[in-house]
């Protein structure tokens, strides 16, 4: 299958790309950073997803995974508006089999930076809109909404012993997910799953039960 993933140069996006490559799919990545994956079935475009006029021409995408995002940096423009640009350009078409939006537990709880929460809350609502529109193609659309994940974006709290202790106190399972675990969820929701659609799947180790957000000043 032809799988288009945004934000593949590091973190969750890179892990998802490697998961699909391991399953013998053709993976196309879009990222504002240079590629970090070397594989014969991987194609990489360096592009800012906010720039609608410079998005590459890619036809007949089977699976679209909107992973690219930021935290406290033009969150609504990048996390929500650009995600909409990508979906409307590549996802709303008759060959699509599944669309997955990477949301956030904060879209459910509101426990983070204001614009970040708003951007991810918008992703959750847009997911339901898209699910209705691609259902006539027999396709699914869901959001996968992680809590804490070991990625470079989160290193400022991962590497702070005091903050890390507070975060673990807020997390019933006393651990965070790896990017590879989230990639397995992404594969399941887009390939194995054919019936669940329009849902916002919260995967956060139980953190949202407590509704408290811990971050560095």
mmCIF file of C-alpha atoms in Angstrom:
data_model
loop_
_atom_site.group_PDB
_atom_site.id
_atom_site.type_symbol
_atom_site.label_atom_id
_atom_site.label_comp_id
_atom_site.label_asym_id
_atom_site.label_seq_id
_atom_site.Cartn_x
_atom_site.Cartn_y
_atom_site.Cartn_z
ATOM 1 C CA UNK A 1 0.000 0.000 0.000
ATOM 2 C CA UNK A 2 0.994 3.630 -0.456
ATOM 3 C CA UNK A 3 1.200 5.255 2.983
ATOM 4 C CA UNK A 4 1.645 9.012 3.428
ATOM 5 C CA UNK A 5 2.881 10.156 6.843
ATOM 6 C CA UNK A 6 3.686 13.694 7.961
ATOM 7 C CA UNK A 7 6.439 14.437 10.448
ATOM 8 C CA UNK A 8 8.631 11.392 9.787
ATOM 9 C CA UNK A 9 12.084 12.702 10.693
ATOM 10 C CA UNK A 10 11.876 11.889 14.389
ATOM 11 C CA UNK A 11 9.695 10.650 17.240
ATOM 12 C CA UNK A 12 6.304 9.068 16.660
ATOM 13 C CA UNK A 13 6.224 9.793 12.917
ATOM 14 C CA UNK A 14 9.554 8.080 12.314
ATOM 15 C CA UNK A 15 8.463 5.060 14.365
ATOM 16 C CA UNK A 16 5.207 4.796 12.384
ATOM 17 C CA UNK A 17 7.089 5.018 9.084
ATOM 18 C CA UNK A 18 9.460 2.237 10.141
ATOM 19 C CA UNK A 19 6.503 0.082 11.247
ATOM 20 C CA UNK A 20 4.875 0.355 7.819
ATOM 21 C CA UNK A 21 8.168 -0.191 6.000
ATOM 22 C CA UNK A 22 8.687 -3.376 8.009
ATOM 23 C CA UNK A 23 5.336 -4.562 6.643
ATOM 24 C CA UNK A 24 6.510 -4.022 3.035
ATOM 25 C CA UNK A 25 4.534 -0.860 2.290
ATOM 26 C CA UNK A 26 5.666 2.131 0.263
ATOM 27 C CA UNK A 27 5.990 5.058 2.668
ATOM 28 C CA UNK A 28 6.071 8.718 1.696
ATOM 29 C CA UNK A 29 7.164 11.173 4.360
ATOM 30 C CA UNK A 30 6.673 14.926 4.510
ATOM 31 C CA UNK A 31 8.710 16.868 7.069
ATOM 32 C CA UNK A 32 10.329 20.293 7.340
ATOM 33 C CA UNK A 33 13.509 18.452 8.411
ATOM 34 C CA UNK A 34 15.748 16.338 6.188
ATOM 35 C CA UNK A 35 15.079 12.612 6.084
ATOM 36 C CA UNK A 36 16.431 10.302 8.777
ATOM 37 C CA UNK A 37 15.221 7.035 7.203
ATOM 38 C CA UNK A 38 17.189 5.149 4.566
ATOM 39 C CA UNK A 39 15.040 2.486 2.913
ATOM 40 C CA UNK A 40 14.370 1.534 -0.697
ATOM 41 C CA UNK A 41 10.602 1.901 -0.191
ATOM 42 C CA UNK A 42 10.804 5.292 1.529
ATOM 43 C CA UNK A 43 10.345 8.634 -0.281
ATOM 44 C CA UNK A 44 10.926 11.889 1.583
ATOM 45 C CA UNK A 45 9.771 15.428 0.819
ATOM 46 C CA UNK A 46 11.191 18.387 2.735
ATOM 47 C CA UNK A 47 8.234 20.737 3.085
ATOM 48 C CA UNK A 48 6.438 22.812 5.700
ATOM 49 C CA UNK A 49 2.898 21.445 5.770
ATOM 50 C CA UNK A 50 1.567 24.972 6.339
ATOM 51 C CA UNK A 51 2.624 25.921 2.813
ATOM 52 C CA UNK A 52 -0.324 24.713 0.725
ATOM 53 C CA UNK A 53 1.219 25.911 -2.533
ATOM 54 C CA UNK A 54 4.378 23.822 -2.101
ATOM 55 C CA UNK A 55 2.846 20.518 -1.023
ATOM 56 C CA UNK A 56 4.045 17.725 -3.349
ATOM 57 C CA UNK A 57 1.756 16.093 -5.871
ATOM 58 C CA UNK A 58 1.058 12.569 -4.607
ATOM 59 C CA UNK A 59 -1.672 10.459 -6.173
ATOM 60 C CA UNK A 60 -3.704 7.486 -4.947
ATOM 61 C CA UNK A 61 -2.764 7.460 -1.269
ATOM 62 C CA UNK A 62 -4.146 4.368 0.480
ATOM 63 C CA UNK A 63 -3.414 5.380 4.072
ATOM 64 C CA UNK A 64 -2.859 8.910 5.391
ATOM 65 C CA UNK A 65 -1.393 9.485 8.840
ATOM 66 C CA UNK A 66 -1.361 13.086 10.056
ATOM 67 C CA UNK A 67 1.401 13.038 12.639
ATOM 68 C CA UNK A 68 3.297 16.317 12.164
ATOM 69 C CA UNK A 69 2.786 18.705 15.033
ATOM 70 C CA UNK A 70 4.369 21.079 17.463
ATOM 71 C CA UNK A 71 3.934 22.275 21.016
ATOM 72 C CA UNK A 72 3.719 25.960 21.914
ATOM 73 C CA UNK A 73 4.794 27.092 18.422
ATOM 74 C CA UNK A 74 2.003 28.230 16.089
ATOM 75 C CA UNK A 75 0.009 25.263 17.360
ATOM 76 C CA UNK A 76 -3.297 26.025 15.649
ATOM 77 C CA UNK A 77 -1.639 26.727 12.283
ATOM 78 C CA UNK A 78 0.518 23.585 12.368
ATOM 79 C CA UNK A 79 -1.470 21.061 14.408
ATOM 80 C CA UNK A 80 -4.915 21.868 13.038
ATOM 81 C CA UNK A 81 -4.999 24.061 9.941
ATOM 82 C CA UNK A 82 -2.118 22.306 8.173
ATOM 83 C CA UNK A 83 -3.561 18.913 9.110
ATOM 84 C CA UNK A 84 -6.754 19.984 7.357
ATOM 85 C CA UNK A 85 -4.781 21.085 4.265
ATOM 86 C CA UNK A 86 -3.066 17.692 4.084
ATOM 87 C CA UNK A 87 -6.270 15.724 4.586
ATOM 88 C CA UNK A 88 -8.270 17.636 2.023
ATOM 89 C CA UNK A 89 -5.479 17.324 -0.565
ATOM 90 C CA UNK A 90 -4.520 13.673 -0.121
ATOM 91 C CA UNK A 91 -7.171 11.952 1.960
ATOM 92 C CA UNK A 92 -10.598 12.818 0.597
ATOM 93 C CA UNK A 93 -10.520 10.617 -2.500
ATOM 94 C CA UNK A 94 -11.939 7.296 -3.648
ATOM 95 C CA UNK A 95 -8.740 5.240 -3.220
ATOM 96 C CA UNK A 96 -8.359 6.074 0.478
ATOM 97 C CA UNK A 97 -8.661 3.167 2.891
ATOM 98 C CA UNK A 98 -7.894 4.863 6.186
ATOM 99 C CA UNK A 99 -6.960 8.222 7.704
ATOM 100 C CA UNK A 100 -5.436 8.526 11.156
ATOM 101 C CA UNK A 101 -4.894 11.820 12.961
ATOM 102 C CA UNK A 102 -2.417 11.916 15.828
ATOM 103 C CA UNK A 103 -4.215 13.941 18.470
ATOM 104 C CA UNK A 104 -3.378 14.248 22.154
ATOM 105 C CA UNK A 105 -4.765 13.388 25.546
ATOM 106 C CA UNK A 106 -4.775 17.159 26.089
ATOM 107 C CA UNK A 107 -7.518 17.466 23.493
ATOM 108 C CA UNK A 108 -9.693 15.490 25.904
ATOM 109 C CA UNK A 109 -8.625 17.082 29.194
ATOM 110 C CA UNK A 110 -7.593 20.647 28.300
ATOM 111 C CA UNK A 111 -4.603 20.201 30.622
ATOM 112 C CA UNK A 112 -1.814 21.886 28.680
ATOM 113 C CA UNK A 113 -0.907 25.089 26.824
ATOM 114 C CA UNK A 114 -4.101 26.879 25.682
ATOM 115 C CA UNK A 115 -3.457 26.912 21.929
ATOM 116 C CA UNK A 116 -2.115 23.370 22.002
ATOM 117 C CA UNK A 117 -5.278 22.103 23.702
ATOM 118 C CA UNK A 118 -7.422 24.058 21.256
ATOM 119 C CA UNK A 119 -5.525 22.704 18.255
ATOM 120 C CA UNK A 120 -5.818 19.098 19.408
ATOM 121 C CA UNK A 121 -9.466 19.547 20.381
ATOM 122 C CA UNK A 122 -10.046 20.722 16.829
ATOM 123 C CA UNK A 123 -8.335 17.591 15.512
ATOM 124 C CA UNK A 124 -10.750 15.428 17.497
ATOM 125 C CA UNK A 125 -13.780 17.200 16.014
ATOM 126 C CA UNK A 126 -12.364 17.271 12.476
ATOM 127 C CA UNK A 127 -11.728 13.519 12.712
ATOM 128 C CA UNK A 128 -15.464 12.921 13.077
ATOM 129 C CA UNK A 129 -16.197 15.201 10.135
ATOM 130 C CA UNK A 130 -13.761 13.332 7.890
ATOM 131 C CA UNK A 131 -15.042 9.933 9.026
ATOM 132 C CA UNK A 132 -18.486 10.805 7.707
ATOM 133 C CA UNK A 133 -17.136 12.089 4.403
ATOM 134 C CA UNK A 134 -14.951 9.079 3.567
ATOM 135 C CA UNK A 135 -17.391 6.433 4.792
ATOM 136 C CA UNK A 136 -18.919 6.175 1.269
ATOM 137 C CA UNK A 137 -15.477 4.936 0.109
ATOM 138 C CA UNK A 138 -15.544 2.185 2.772
ATOM 139 C CA UNK A 139 -12.726 3.999 4.590
ATOM 140 C CA UNK A 140 -12.170 4.736 8.270
ATOM 141 C CA UNK A 141 -10.927 7.865 10.046
ATOM 142 C CA UNK A 142 -9.966 7.968 13.707
ATOM 143 C CA UNK A 143 -7.662 9.951 15.950
ATOM 144 C CA UNK A 144 -5.010 8.335 18.119
ATOM 145 C CA UNK A 145 -4.546 10.523 21.178
ATOM 146 C CA UNK A 146 -1.423 9.719 23.220
ATOM 147 C CA UNK A 147 -0.519 10.916 26.655
ATOM 148 C CA UNK A 148 3.168 10.915 27.559
ATOM 149 C CA UNK A 149 5.509 9.463 24.931
ATOM 150 C CA UNK A 150 9.303 9.244 24.924
ATOM 151 C CA UNK A 151 10.138 11.690 22.112
ATOM 152 C CA UNK A 152 12.664 14.536 21.684
ATOM 153 C CA UNK A 153 9.824 17.051 22.145
ATOM 154 C CA UNK A 154 9.365 15.886 25.742
ATOM 155 C CA UNK A 155 13.005 15.709 26.819
ATOM 156 C CA UNK A 156 12.802 18.845 28.995
ATOM 157 C CA UNK A 157 10.555 17.018 31.485
ATOM 158 C CA UNK A 158 11.890 13.493 30.926
ATOM 159 C CA UNK A 159 15.344 14.703 31.988
ATOM 160 C CA UNK A 160 14.133 16.674 35.021
ATOM 161 C CA UNK A 161 13.970 14.256 38.007
ATOM 162 C CA UNK A 162 11.583 16.423 40.053
ATOM 163 C CA UNK A 163 9.110 16.974 37.209
ATOM 164 C CA UNK A 164 9.380 13.354 36.114
ATOM 165 C CA UNK A 165 8.440 12.234 39.621
ATOM 166 C CA UNK A 166 5.387 14.504 39.562
ATOM 167 C CA UNK A 167 4.353 13.156 36.148
ATOM 168 C CA UNK A 168 4.642 9.554 37.320
ATOM 169 C CA UNK A 169 2.451 10.416 40.304
ATOM 170 C CA UNK A 170 -0.196 11.524 37.795
ATOM 171 C CA UNK A 171 0.106 8.366 35.678
ATOM 172 C CA UNK A 172 -1.548 5.244 37.134
ATOM 173 C CA UNK A 173 0.575 2.823 35.064
ATOM 174 C CA UNK A 174 3.737 4.668 36.206
ATOM 175 C CA UNK A 175 5.255 4.760 32.743
ATOM 176 C CA UNK A 176 5.111 6.513 29.388
ATOM 177 C CA UNK A 177 4.728 4.911 25.976
ATOM 178 C CA UNK A 178 7.555 4.450 23.524
ATOM 179 C CA UNK A 179 7.163 5.804 20.006
ATOM 180 C CA UNK A 180 7.188 2.188 18.822
ATOM 181 C CA UNK A 181 4.138 1.370 20.975
ATOM 182 C CA UNK A 182 2.229 4.274 19.432
ATOM 183 C CA UNK A 183 3.302 3.055 15.980
ATOM 184 C CA UNK A 184 1.722 -0.331 16.711
ATOM 185 C CA UNK A 185 -1.534 1.410 17.581
ATOM 186 C CA UNK A 186 -1.313 3.406 14.348
ATOM 187 C CA UNK A 187 -0.842 0.247 12.301
ATOM 188 C CA UNK A 188 -3.756 -1.481 14.005
ATOM 189 C CA UNK A 189 -6.154 1.434 13.520
ATOM 190 C CA UNK A 190 -5.346 1.870 9.823
ATOM 191 C CA UNK A 191 -4.709 -1.683 8.601
ATOM 192 C CA UNK A 192 -6.222 -4.260 10.968
ATOM 193 C CA UNK A 193 -9.250 -2.149 11.857
ATOM 194 C CA UNK A 194 -11.988 -1.861 9.237
ATOM 195 C CA UNK A 195 -15.048 -1.025 11.371
ATOM 196 C CA UNK A 196 -14.149 1.473 14.088
ATOM 197 C CA UNK A 197 -14.459 4.985 12.647
ATOM 198 C CA UNK A 198 -15.058 8.539 13.832
ATOM 199 C CA UNK A 199 -13.544 7.728 17.220
ATOM 200 C CA UNK A 200 -10.919 9.455 19.359
ATOM 201 C CA UNK A 201 -8.759 6.697 20.850
ATOM 202 C CA UNK A 202 -7.125 7.815 24.115
ATOM 203 C CA UNK A 203 -3.862 6.000 24.916
ATOM 204 C CA UNK A 204 -2.290 7.657 27.953
ATOM 205 C CA UNK A 205 -1.536 5.119 30.688
ATOM 206 C CA UNK A 206 -4.502 6.446 32.648
ATOM 207 C CA UNK A 207 -3.020 9.941 33.009
ATOM 208 C CA UNK A 208 -6.232 11.687 31.954
ATOM 209 C CA UNK A 209 -8.024 10.193 34.952
ATOM 210 C CA UNK A 210 -6.208 12.772 37.084
ATOM 211 C CA UNK A 211 -6.485 15.832 34.782
ATOM 212 C CA UNK A 212 -3.322 17.521 36.059
ATOM 213 C CA UNK A 213 -0.641 18.806 33.666
ATOM 214 C CA UNK A 214 3.007 18.980 34.737
ATOM 215 C CA UNK A 215 5.553 20.955 32.676
ATOM 216 C CA UNK A 216 8.719 22.991 33.037
ATOM 217 C CA UNK A 217 8.383 26.733 33.752
#
